[in-house]
């Protein structure tokens, strides 16, 4: 048996709905038909994709790995078969937070002037690769190291790090801070799309308490509520101001690289022009990076 598009769509519906019955309703199929399609796909791949028992329904490690590939394949097919996109294919640029920082507006404006026939769509997606590995975007502005397979990256700028503090914190009265100043506080971390981990601190002076959140909005809310402190790139202060949060420079933290990333296989034809414009804007503002 060969894999067909219907097998991929069925698997994605199951993964997203978390239930065979709901997936069947979404696909306008019977539940036995969905079960047979999933079983056929698993036989072809030689791996169990979904752990389904009376009390549990979740993707297996193999299922999670296959999910991104299946989503990218379906997205690529849908884009190729869309007649509107064929006539006027946009360039979808993902980001998880802060986009291109202070260079975001110049990038969008100058792209529109130089490439009016290729709309540049900026999409915020709370994911480590901002939807790139899932095929939801054509390129992405990412921060920190990226180890996903099949991606090409180029460093555009390096941003200094800042501490994000509750506005009424005693630390907010200081002009700048060090990592040691933050160690006694609860560290609020975003493992979904953030760049800060406890590894940022030396092993002998790390925060002993942490709180995890799923996105930048929840991160800001938790800090403003006085539940802890955060560390981020400097552009966060400009792109995400909050009345309950104060940002202060961190003098001893390494900078955060801002990367332009895209898939190696069949990239959007406008990627070279986007890279050139992003580099030009960064250079004009006294910043720069290197390819990788």
GROMACS .gro file of N, CA and C in nm, residues 196-284:
model
  267
  196UNK      N    1   1.504   3.143   2.688
  196UNK     CA    2   1.567   3.140   2.819
  196UNK      C    3   1.540   3.009   2.890
  197UNK      N    4   1.647   2.948   2.940
  197UNK     CA    5   1.639   2.829   3.024
  197UNK      C    6   1.725   2.853   3.147
  198UNK      N    7   1.718   2.762   3.242
  198UNK     CA    8   1.803   2.776   3.360
  198UNK      C    9   1.950   2.766   3.323
  199UNK      N   10   1.981   2.709   3.206
  199UNK     CA   11   2.120   2.702   3.162
  199UNK      C   12   2.183   2.837   3.136
  200UNK      N   13   2.102   2.942   3.132
  200UNK     CA   14   2.158   3.077   3.114
  200UNK      C   15   2.241   3.118   3.236
  201UNK      N   16   2.203   3.069   3.355
  201UNK     CA   17   2.273   3.103   3.479
  201UNK      C   18   2.387   3.006   3.505
  202UNK      N   19   2.491   3.047   3.575
  202UNK     CA   20   2.595   2.953   3.618
  202UNK      C   21   2.533   2.845   3.706
  203UNK      N   22   2.588   2.723   3.703
  203UNK     CA   23   2.528   2.611   3.777
  203UNK      C   24   2.511   2.637   3.927
  204UNK      N   25   2.599   2.717   3.985
  204UNK     CA   26   2.593   2.737   4.130
  204UNK      C   27   2.508   2.857   4.170
  205UNK      N   28   2.446   2.925   4.074
  205UNK     CA   29   2.366   3.043   4.111
  205UNK      C   30   2.241   3.054   4.023
  206UNK      N   31   2.171   2.944   4.008
  206UNK     CA   32   2.050   2.943   3.929
  206UNK      C   33   1.928   2.965   4.018
  207UNK      N   34   1.822   3.023   3.963
  207UNK     CA   35   1.698   3.032   4.041
  207UNK      C   36   1.652   2.894   4.083
  208UNK      N   37   1.606   2.882   4.206
  208UNK     CA   38   1.562   2.753   4.257
  208UNK      C   39   1.415   2.727   4.228
  209UNK      N   40   1.342   2.832   4.192
  209UNK     CA   41   1.199   2.817   4.162
  209UNK      C   42   1.172   2.865   4.020
  210UNK      N   43   1.087   2.791   3.948
  210UNK     CA   44   1.051   2.830   3.812
  210UNK      C   45   0.900   2.820   3.794
  211UNK      N   46   0.850   2.891   3.695
  211UNK     CA   47   0.710   2.884   3.654
  211UNK      C   48   0.710   2.881   3.502
  212UNK      N   49   0.643   2.784   3.442
  212UNK     CA   50   0.641   2.772   3.297
  212UNK      C   51   0.510   2.825   3.239
  213UNK      N   52   0.520   2.889   3.123
  213UNK     CA   53   0.405   2.942   3.050
  213UNK      C   54   0.417   2.897   2.905
  214UNK      N   55   0.309   2.921   2.827
  214UNK     CA   56   0.307   2.867   2.691
  214UNK      C   57   0.327   2.971   2.583
  215UNK      N   58   0.324   3.101   2.618
  215UNK     CA   59   0.338   3.204   2.516
  215UNK      C   60   0.380   3.336   2.580
  216UNK      N   61   0.410   3.434   2.496
  216UNK     CA   62   0.459   3.563   2.545
  216UNK      C   63   0.353   3.637   2.625
  217UNK      N   64   0.227   3.628   2.584
  217UNK     CA   65   0.121   3.698   2.656
  217UNK      C   66   0.110   3.647   2.800
  218UNK      N   67   0.112   3.515   2.818
  218UNK     CA   68   0.105   3.459   2.953
  218UNK      C   69   0.231   3.493   3.033
  219UNK      N   70   0.344   3.498   2.966
  219UNK     CA   71   0.471   3.535   3.031
  219UNK      C   72   0.461   3.676   3.088
  220UNK      N   73   0.412   3.770   3.009
  220UNK     CA   74   0.396   3.908   3.056
  220UNK      C   75   0.296   3.918   3.170
  221UNK      N   76   0.186   3.846   3.158
  221UNK     CA   77   0.083   3.851   3.261
  221UNK      C   78   0.136   3.800   3.394
  222UNK      N   79   0.211   3.690   3.391
  222UNK     CA   80   0.266   3.633   3.514
  222UNK      C   81   0.366   3.728   3.580
  223UNK      N   82   0.450   3.794   3.499
  223UNK     CA   83   0.547   3.889   3.554
  223UNK      C   84   0.474   4.009   3.615
  224UNK      N   85   0.378   4.064   3.543
  224UNK     CA   86   0.304   4.180   3.594
  224UNK      C   87   0.231   4.147   3.723
  225UNK      N   88   0.189   4.021   3.738
  225UNK     CA   89   0.118   3.980   3.859
  225UNK      C   90   0.213   3.954   3.976
  226UNK      N   91   0.344   3.971   3.954
  226UNK     CA   92   0.440   3.955   4.061
  226UNK      C   93   0.475   3.811   4.093
  227UNK      N   94   0.452   3.722   3.997
  227UNK     CA   95   0.478   3.580   4.022
  227UNK      C   96   0.624   3.542   3.996
  228UNK      N   97   0.702   3.635   3.938
  228UNK     CA   98   0.842   3.607   3.913
  228UNK      C   99   0.900   3.706   3.815
  229UNK      N  100   1.019   3.673   3.763
  229UNK     CA  101   1.089   3.758   3.668
  229UNK      C  102   1.114   3.680   3.539
  230UNK      N  103   1.146   3.751   3.433
  230UNK     CA  104   1.179   3.686   3.307
  230UNK      C  105   1.303   3.745   3.245
  231UNK      N  106   1.358   3.674   3.148
  231UNK     CA  107   1.472   3.722   3.069
  231UNK      C  108   1.435   3.706   2.923
  232UNK      N  109   1.461   3.809   2.844
  232UNK     CA  110   1.427   3.802   2.702
  232UNK      C  111   1.525   3.886   2.622
  233UNK      N  112   1.501   3.889   2.490
  233UNK     CA  113   1.581   3.974   2.402
  233UNK      C  114   1.532   4.117   2.410
  234UNK      N  115   1.619   4.211   2.376
  234UNK     CA  116   1.589   4.353   2.394
  234UNK      C  117   1.467   4.398   2.315
  235UNK      N  118   1.442   4.337   2.198
  235UNK     CA  119   1.329   4.381   2.118
  235UNK      C  120   1.196   4.354   2.187
  236UNK      N  121   1.194   4.262   2.283
  236UNK     CA  122   1.069   4.236   2.356
  236UNK      C  123   1.021   4.361   2.427
  237UNK      N  124   1.115   4.441   2.478
  237UNK     CA  125   1.077   4.564   2.547
  237UNK      C  126   1.006   4.661   2.455
  238UNK      N  127   1.048   4.664   2.329
  238UNK     CA  128   0.987   4.755   2.233
  238UNK      C  129   0.859   4.699   2.174
  239UNK      N  130   0.858   4.570   2.143
  239UNK     CA  131   0.744   4.509   2.076
  239UNK      C  132   0.633   4.466   2.172
  240UNK      N  133   0.667   4.446   2.299
  240UNK     CA  134   0.568   4.399   2.396
  240UNK      C  135   0.570   4.483   2.524
  241UNK      N  136   0.543   4.613   2.514
  241UNK     CA  137   0.534   4.693   2.637
  241UNK      C  138   0.414   4.650   2.721
  242UNK      N  139   0.427   4.663   2.851
  242UNK     CA  140   0.318   4.625   2.942
  242UNK      C  141   0.321   4.719   3.062
  243UNK      N  142   0.207   4.773   3.102
  243UNK     CA  143   0.209   4.870   3.213
  243UNK      C  144   0.257   4.811   3.345
  244UNK      N  145   0.249   4.680   3.359
  244UNK     CA  146   0.292   4.619   3.484
  244UNK      C  147   0.430   4.558   3.480
  245UNK      N  148   0.502   4.578   3.368
  245UNK     CA  149   0.633   4.517   3.350
  245UNK      C  150   0.738   4.623   3.317
  246UNK      N  151   0.853   4.612   3.382
  246UNK     CA  152   0.966   4.702   3.359
  246UNK      C  153   1.081   4.619   3.303
  247UNK      N  154   1.147   4.671   3.201
  247UNK     CA  155   1.263   4.602   3.141
  247UNK      C  156   1.392   4.674   3.181
  248UNK      N  157   1.493   4.595   3.216
  248UNK     CA  158   1.623   4.651   3.252
  248UNK      C  159   1.733   4.570   3.180
  249UNK      N  160   1.840   4.637   3.134
  249UNK     CA  161   1.950   4.565   3.067
  249UNK      C  162   2.017   4.465   3.160
  250UNK      N  163   2.056   4.350   3.102
  250UNK     CA  164   2.136   4.251   3.174
  250UNK      C  165   2.279   4.262   3.124
  251UNK      N  166   2.369   4.298   3.211
  251UNK     CA  167   2.505   4.332   3.166
  251UNK      C  168   2.594   4.210   3.142
  252UNK      N  169   2.560   4.093   3.197
  252UNK     CA  170   2.650   3.978   3.185
  252UNK      C  171   2.585   3.860   3.113
  253UNK      N  172   2.476   3.882   3.043
  253UNK     CA  173   2.410   3.773   2.972
  253UNK      C  174   2.449   3.777   2.824
  254UNK      N  175   2.471   3.662   2.760
  254UNK     CA  176   2.509   3.662   2.619
  254UNK      C  177   2.393   3.710   2.532
  255UNK      N  178   2.424   3.768   2.416
  255UNK     CA  179   2.318   3.817   2.327
  255UNK      C  180   2.239   3.701   2.265
  256UNK      N  181   2.125   3.736   2.208
  256UNK     CA  182   2.038   3.638   2.144
  256UNK      C  183   2.045   3.658   1.993
  257UNK      N  184   2.088   3.559   1.916
  257UNK     CA  185   2.089   3.574   1.770
  257UNK      C  186   1.948   3.573   1.713
  258UNK      N  187   1.922   3.663   1.618
  258UNK     CA  188   1.795   3.664   1.545
  258UNK      C  189   1.822   3.605   1.408
  259UNK      N  190   1.752   3.497   1.375
  259UNK     CA  191   1.779   3.422   1.254
  259UNK      C  192   1.663   3.433   1.155
  260UNK      N  193   1.696   3.435   1.028
  260UNK     CA  194   1.598   3.410   0.923
  260UNK      C  195   1.616   3.264   0.883
  261UNK      N  196   1.507   3.188   0.888
  261UNK     CA  197   1.514   3.044   0.858
  261UNK      C  198   1.413   3.008   0.751
  262UNK      N  199   1.446   2.906   0.673
  262UNK     CA  200   1.354   2.854   0.573
  262UNK      C  201   1.387   2.707   0.549
  263UNK      N  202   1.295   2.636   0.487
  263UNK     CA  203   1.318   2.494   0.459
  263UNK      C  204   1.411   2.479   0.339
  264UNK      N  205   1.505   2.387   0.353
  264UNK     CA  206   1.600   2.360   0.244
  264UNK      C  207   1.530   2.312   0.118
  265UNK      N  208   1.431   2.227   0.136
  265UNK     CA  209   1.363   2.166   0.022
  265UNK      C  210   1.259   2.261  -0.036
  266UNK      N  211   1.268   2.290  -0.165
  266UNK     CA  212   1.171   2.371  -0.239
  266UNK      C  213   1.135   2.500  -0.166
  267UNK      N  214   1.232   2.588  -0.141
  267UNK     CA  215   1.201   2.714  -0.072
  267UNK      C  216   1.119   2.807  -0.161
  268UNK      N  217   1.050   2.900  -0.099
  268UNK     CA  218   0.976   3.002  -0.174
  268UNK      C  219   1.076   3.079  -0.260
  269UNK      N  220   1.042   3.108  -0.385
  269UNK     CA  221   1.139   3.176  -0.473
  269UNK      C  222   1.178   3.316  -0.427
  270UNK      N  223   1.100   3.377  -0.337
  270UNK     CA  224   1.133   3.512  -0.292
  270UNK      C  225   1.224   3.514  -0.169
  271UNK      N  226   1.266   3.397  -0.119
  271UNK     CA  227   1.352   3.392   0.000
  271UNK      C  228   1.481   3.471  -0.018
  272UNK      N  229   1.555   3.458  -0.130
  272UNK     CA  230   1.678   3.536  -0.145
  272UNK      C  231   1.654   3.687  -0.135
  273UNK      N  232   1.545   3.735  -0.193
  273UNK     CA  233   1.515   3.878  -0.186
  273UNK      C  234   1.482   3.920  -0.043
  274UNK      N  235   1.413   3.834   0.032
  274UNK     CA  236   1.382   3.865   0.172
  274UNK      C  237   1.509   3.870   0.255
  275UNK      N  238   1.598   3.774   0.234
  275UNK     CA  239   1.725   3.774   0.307
  275UNK      C  240   1.805   3.900   0.276
  276UNK      N  241   1.813   3.938   0.149
  276UNK     CA  242   1.889   4.056   0.110
  276UNK      C  243   1.831   4.183   0.175
  277UNK      N  244   1.699   4.197   0.174
  277UNK     CA  245   1.638   4.316   0.231
  277UNK      C  246   1.657   4.320   0.382
  278UNK      N  247   1.640   4.205   0.449
  278UNK     CA  248   1.657   4.201   0.594
  278UNK      C  249   1.801   4.236   0.633
  279UNK      N  250   1.897   4.184   0.558
  279UNK     CA  251   2.038   4.216   0.586
  279UNK      C  252   2.064   4.366   0.564
  280UNK      N  253   2.007   4.421   0.457
  280UNK     CA  254   2.028   4.562   0.426
  280UNK      C  255   1.974   4.651   0.537
  281UNK      N  256   1.855   4.622   0.584
  281UNK     CA  257   1.794   4.702   0.689
  281UNK      C  258   1.874   4.692   0.818
  282UNK      N  259   1.918   4.571   0.853
  282UNK     CA  260   1.999   4.554   0.974
  282UNK      C  261   2.130   4.631   0.962
  283UNK      N  262   2.192   4.625   0.844
  283UNK     CA  263   2.320   4.695   0.823
  283UNK      C  264   2.302   4.846   0.833
  284UNK      N  265   2.193   4.898   0.780
  284UNK     CA  266   2.167   5.040   0.784
  284UNK      C  267   2.150   5.091   0.928
   0.00000   0.00000   0.00000
